[in-house]
XYZ file of N, CA and C in Angstrom:
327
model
N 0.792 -1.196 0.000
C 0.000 0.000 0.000
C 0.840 1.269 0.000
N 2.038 1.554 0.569
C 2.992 2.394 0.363
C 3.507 2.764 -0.610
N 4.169 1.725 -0.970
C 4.460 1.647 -2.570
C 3.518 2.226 -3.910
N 2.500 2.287 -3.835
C 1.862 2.714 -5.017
C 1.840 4.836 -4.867
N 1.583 5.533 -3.813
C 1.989 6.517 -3.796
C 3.620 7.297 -4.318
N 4.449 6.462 -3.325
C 5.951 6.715 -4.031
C 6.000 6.721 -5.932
N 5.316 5.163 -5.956
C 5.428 5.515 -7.465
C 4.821 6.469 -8.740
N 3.771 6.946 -7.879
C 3.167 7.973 -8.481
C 3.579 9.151 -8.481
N 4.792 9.751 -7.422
C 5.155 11.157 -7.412
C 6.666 11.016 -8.365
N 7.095 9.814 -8.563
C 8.320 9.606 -9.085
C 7.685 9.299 -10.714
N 6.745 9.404 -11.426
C 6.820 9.404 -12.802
C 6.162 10.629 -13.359
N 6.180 11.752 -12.680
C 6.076 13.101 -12.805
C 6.977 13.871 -13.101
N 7.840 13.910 -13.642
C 9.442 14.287 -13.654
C 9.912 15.523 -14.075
N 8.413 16.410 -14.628
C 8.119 18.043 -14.815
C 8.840 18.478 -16.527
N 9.177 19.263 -15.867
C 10.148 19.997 -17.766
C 11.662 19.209 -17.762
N 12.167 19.265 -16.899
C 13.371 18.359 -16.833
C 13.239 16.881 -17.501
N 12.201 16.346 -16.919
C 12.151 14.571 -16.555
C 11.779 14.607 -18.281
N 11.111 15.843 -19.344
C 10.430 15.453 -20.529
C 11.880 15.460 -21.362
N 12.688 16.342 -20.831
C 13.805 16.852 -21.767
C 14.880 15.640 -21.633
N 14.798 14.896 -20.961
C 15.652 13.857 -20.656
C 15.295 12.731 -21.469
N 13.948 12.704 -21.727
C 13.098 11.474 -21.956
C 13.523 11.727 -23.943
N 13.653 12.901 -24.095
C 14.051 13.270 -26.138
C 15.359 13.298 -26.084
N 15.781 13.558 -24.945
C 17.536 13.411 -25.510
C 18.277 12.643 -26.312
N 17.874 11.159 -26.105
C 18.302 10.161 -26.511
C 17.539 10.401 -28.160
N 16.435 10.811 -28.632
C 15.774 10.420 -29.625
C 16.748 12.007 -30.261
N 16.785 13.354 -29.835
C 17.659 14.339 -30.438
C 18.839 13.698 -30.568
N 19.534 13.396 -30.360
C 20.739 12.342 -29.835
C 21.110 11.334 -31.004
N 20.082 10.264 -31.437
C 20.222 9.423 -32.918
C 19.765 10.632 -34.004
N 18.761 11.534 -34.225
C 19.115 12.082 -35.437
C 19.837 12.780 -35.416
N 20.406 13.950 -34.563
C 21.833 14.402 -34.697
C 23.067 13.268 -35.742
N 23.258 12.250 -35.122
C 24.118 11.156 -35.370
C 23.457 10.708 -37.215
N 22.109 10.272 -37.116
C 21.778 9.917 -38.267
C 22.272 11.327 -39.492
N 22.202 12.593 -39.512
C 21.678 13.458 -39.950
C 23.644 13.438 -40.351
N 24.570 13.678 -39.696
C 26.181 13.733 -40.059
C 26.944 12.244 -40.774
N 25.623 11.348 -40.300
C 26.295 9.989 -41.019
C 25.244 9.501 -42.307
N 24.112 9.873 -42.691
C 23.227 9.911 -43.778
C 23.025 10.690 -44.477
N 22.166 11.515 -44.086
C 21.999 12.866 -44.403
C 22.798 13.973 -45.306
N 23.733 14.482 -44.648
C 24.943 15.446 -45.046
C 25.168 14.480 -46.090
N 25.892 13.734 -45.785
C 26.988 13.002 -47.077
C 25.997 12.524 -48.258
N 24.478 12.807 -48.722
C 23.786 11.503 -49.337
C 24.125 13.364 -49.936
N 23.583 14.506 -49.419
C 23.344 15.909 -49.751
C 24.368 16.269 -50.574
N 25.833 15.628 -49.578
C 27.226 16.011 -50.737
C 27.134 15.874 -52.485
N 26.787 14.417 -52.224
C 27.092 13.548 -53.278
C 25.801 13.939 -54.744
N 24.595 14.153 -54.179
C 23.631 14.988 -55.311
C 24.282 15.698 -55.885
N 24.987 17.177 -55.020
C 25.274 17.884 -55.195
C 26.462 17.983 -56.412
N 27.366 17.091 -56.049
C 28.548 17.161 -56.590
C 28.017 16.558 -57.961
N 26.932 15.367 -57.937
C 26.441 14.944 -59.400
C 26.050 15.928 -60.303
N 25.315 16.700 -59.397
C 24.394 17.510 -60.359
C 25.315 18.879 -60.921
N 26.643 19.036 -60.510
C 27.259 19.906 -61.050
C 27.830 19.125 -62.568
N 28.573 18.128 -62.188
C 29.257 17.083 -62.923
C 28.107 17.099 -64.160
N 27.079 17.295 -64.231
C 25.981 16.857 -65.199
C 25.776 18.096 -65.847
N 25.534 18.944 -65.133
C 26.139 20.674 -65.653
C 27.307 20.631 -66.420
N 28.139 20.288 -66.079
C 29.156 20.896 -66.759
C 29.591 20.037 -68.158
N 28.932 18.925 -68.225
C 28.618 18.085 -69.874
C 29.245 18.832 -70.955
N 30.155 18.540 -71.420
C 29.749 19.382 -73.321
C 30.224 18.393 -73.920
N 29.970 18.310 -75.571
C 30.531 17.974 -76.587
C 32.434 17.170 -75.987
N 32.290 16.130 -76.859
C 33.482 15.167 -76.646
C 33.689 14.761 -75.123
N 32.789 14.835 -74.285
C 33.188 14.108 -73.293
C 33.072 12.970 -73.585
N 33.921 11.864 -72.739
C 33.686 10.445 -72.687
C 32.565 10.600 -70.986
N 31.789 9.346 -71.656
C 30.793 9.153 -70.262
C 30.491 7.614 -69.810
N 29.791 7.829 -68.853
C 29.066 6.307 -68.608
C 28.128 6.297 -68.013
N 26.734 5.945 -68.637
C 25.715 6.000 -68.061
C 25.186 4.835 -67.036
N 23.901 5.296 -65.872
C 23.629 4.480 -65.494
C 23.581 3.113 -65.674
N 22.923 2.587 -66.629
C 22.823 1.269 -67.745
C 24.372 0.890 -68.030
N 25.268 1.308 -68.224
C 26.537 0.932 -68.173
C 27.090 0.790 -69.742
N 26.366 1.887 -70.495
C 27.134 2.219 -71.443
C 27.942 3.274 -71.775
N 29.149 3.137 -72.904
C 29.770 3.615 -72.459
C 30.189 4.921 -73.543
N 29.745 6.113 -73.607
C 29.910 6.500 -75.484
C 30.786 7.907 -75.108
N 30.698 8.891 -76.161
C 30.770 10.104 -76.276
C 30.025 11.086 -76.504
N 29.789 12.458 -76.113
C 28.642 13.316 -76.440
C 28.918 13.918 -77.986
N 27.764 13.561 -78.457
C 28.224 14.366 -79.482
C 27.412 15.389 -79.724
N 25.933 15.678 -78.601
C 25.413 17.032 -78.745
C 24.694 17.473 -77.422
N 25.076 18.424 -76.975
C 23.803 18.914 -75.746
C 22.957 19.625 -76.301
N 21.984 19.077 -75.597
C 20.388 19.685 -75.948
C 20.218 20.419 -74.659
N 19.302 21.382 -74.831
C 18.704 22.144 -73.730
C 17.585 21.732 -73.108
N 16.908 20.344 -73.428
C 15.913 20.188 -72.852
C 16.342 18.988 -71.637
N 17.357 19.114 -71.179
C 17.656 17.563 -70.210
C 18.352 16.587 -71.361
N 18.510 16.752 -72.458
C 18.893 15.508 -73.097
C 20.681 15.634 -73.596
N 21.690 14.195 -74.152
C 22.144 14.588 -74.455
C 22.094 13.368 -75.484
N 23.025 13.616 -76.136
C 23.485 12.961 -77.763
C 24.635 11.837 -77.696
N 24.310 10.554 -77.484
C 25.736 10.146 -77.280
C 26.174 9.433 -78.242
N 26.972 9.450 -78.661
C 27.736 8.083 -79.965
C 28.304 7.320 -78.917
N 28.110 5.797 -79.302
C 27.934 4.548 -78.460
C 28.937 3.633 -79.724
N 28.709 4.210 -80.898
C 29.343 3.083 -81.730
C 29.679 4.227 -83.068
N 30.578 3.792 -83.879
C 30.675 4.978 -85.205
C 29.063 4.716 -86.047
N 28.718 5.821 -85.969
C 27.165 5.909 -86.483
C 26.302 5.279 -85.821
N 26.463 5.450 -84.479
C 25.006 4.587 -83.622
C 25.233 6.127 -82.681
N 23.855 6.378 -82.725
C 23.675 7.564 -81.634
C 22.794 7.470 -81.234
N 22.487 7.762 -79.544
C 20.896 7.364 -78.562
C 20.703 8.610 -78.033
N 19.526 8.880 -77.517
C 19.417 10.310 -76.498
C 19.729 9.671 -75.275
N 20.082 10.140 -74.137
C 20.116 10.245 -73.158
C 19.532 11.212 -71.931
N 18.887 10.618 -71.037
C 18.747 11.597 -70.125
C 19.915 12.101 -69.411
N 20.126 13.318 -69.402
C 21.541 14.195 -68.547
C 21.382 13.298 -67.203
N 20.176 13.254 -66.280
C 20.815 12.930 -65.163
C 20.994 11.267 -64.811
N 21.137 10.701 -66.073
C 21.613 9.098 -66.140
C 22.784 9.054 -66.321
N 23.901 10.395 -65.999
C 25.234 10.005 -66.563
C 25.624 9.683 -65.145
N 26.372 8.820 -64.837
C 27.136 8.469 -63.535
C 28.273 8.907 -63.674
N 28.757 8.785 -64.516
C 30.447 9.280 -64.437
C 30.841 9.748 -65.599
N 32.211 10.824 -65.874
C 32.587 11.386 -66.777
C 34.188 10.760 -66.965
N 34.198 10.248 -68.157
C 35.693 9.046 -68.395
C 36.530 10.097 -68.517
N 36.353 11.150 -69.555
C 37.083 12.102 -69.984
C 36.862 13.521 -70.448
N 37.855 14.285 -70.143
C 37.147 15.681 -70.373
C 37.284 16.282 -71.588
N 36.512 17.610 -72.374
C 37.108 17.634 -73.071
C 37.617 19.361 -72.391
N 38.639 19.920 -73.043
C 38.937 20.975 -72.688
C 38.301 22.148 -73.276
N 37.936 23.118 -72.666
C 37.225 23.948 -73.613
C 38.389 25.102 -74.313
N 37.557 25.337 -75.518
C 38.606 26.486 -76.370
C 38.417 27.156 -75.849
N 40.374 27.823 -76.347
C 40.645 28.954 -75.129
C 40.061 30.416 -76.335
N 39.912 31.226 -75.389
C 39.030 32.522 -76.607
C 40.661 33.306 -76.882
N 40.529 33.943 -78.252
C 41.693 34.664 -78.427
C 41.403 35.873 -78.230
């Protein structure tokens, strides 16, 4: 019969006892947010420049895992790739995964 009073003034724990009780839950997304988050944010980022900066004669490789050269940017999202001498496909810009080679741009006189 004692016991049930004690336990009732001890799970009242006020503004303190609530802030204690999220710590742990502020606590994993902090942690999630520097180990998921940030770095997933880097990596868009850095794609979506890489996909910007596309022109004529790059070597590429698209998602699908082919492997060609540009031979035109379009302004609508697309680009032009030669895959084979006289085989050319559209591509969506943001299916390129990687850029094999660059080309340099002309220097202006």
């Amino acid at each position: 019969m004692f016991a049930t009073p004690a336990f009732a003034q001890a799970a009242s724990g006020g503004p303190a006892g609530a802030l204690t009780s999220f710590a742990p839950l502020i606590l994993i997304f902090g942690i999630m947010y520097f180990l998921l988050i940030r770095p997933q944010q880097k990596k868009v980022k850095q794609h979506k420049t890489m996909v910007e900066a596309l022109r004529r004669g790059d070597q590429i490789v698209t998602q699908g895992g082919i492997v060609g050269k540009v031979s035109r940017v379009k302004e609508d999202g697309e680009l032009e790739v030669e895959i084979a001498e006289g085989v050319k496909v559209r591509v969506i810009r943001s299916t390129i995964a990687q850029v094999l080679t660059r080309t340099e741009p002309a220097e202006k006189v």
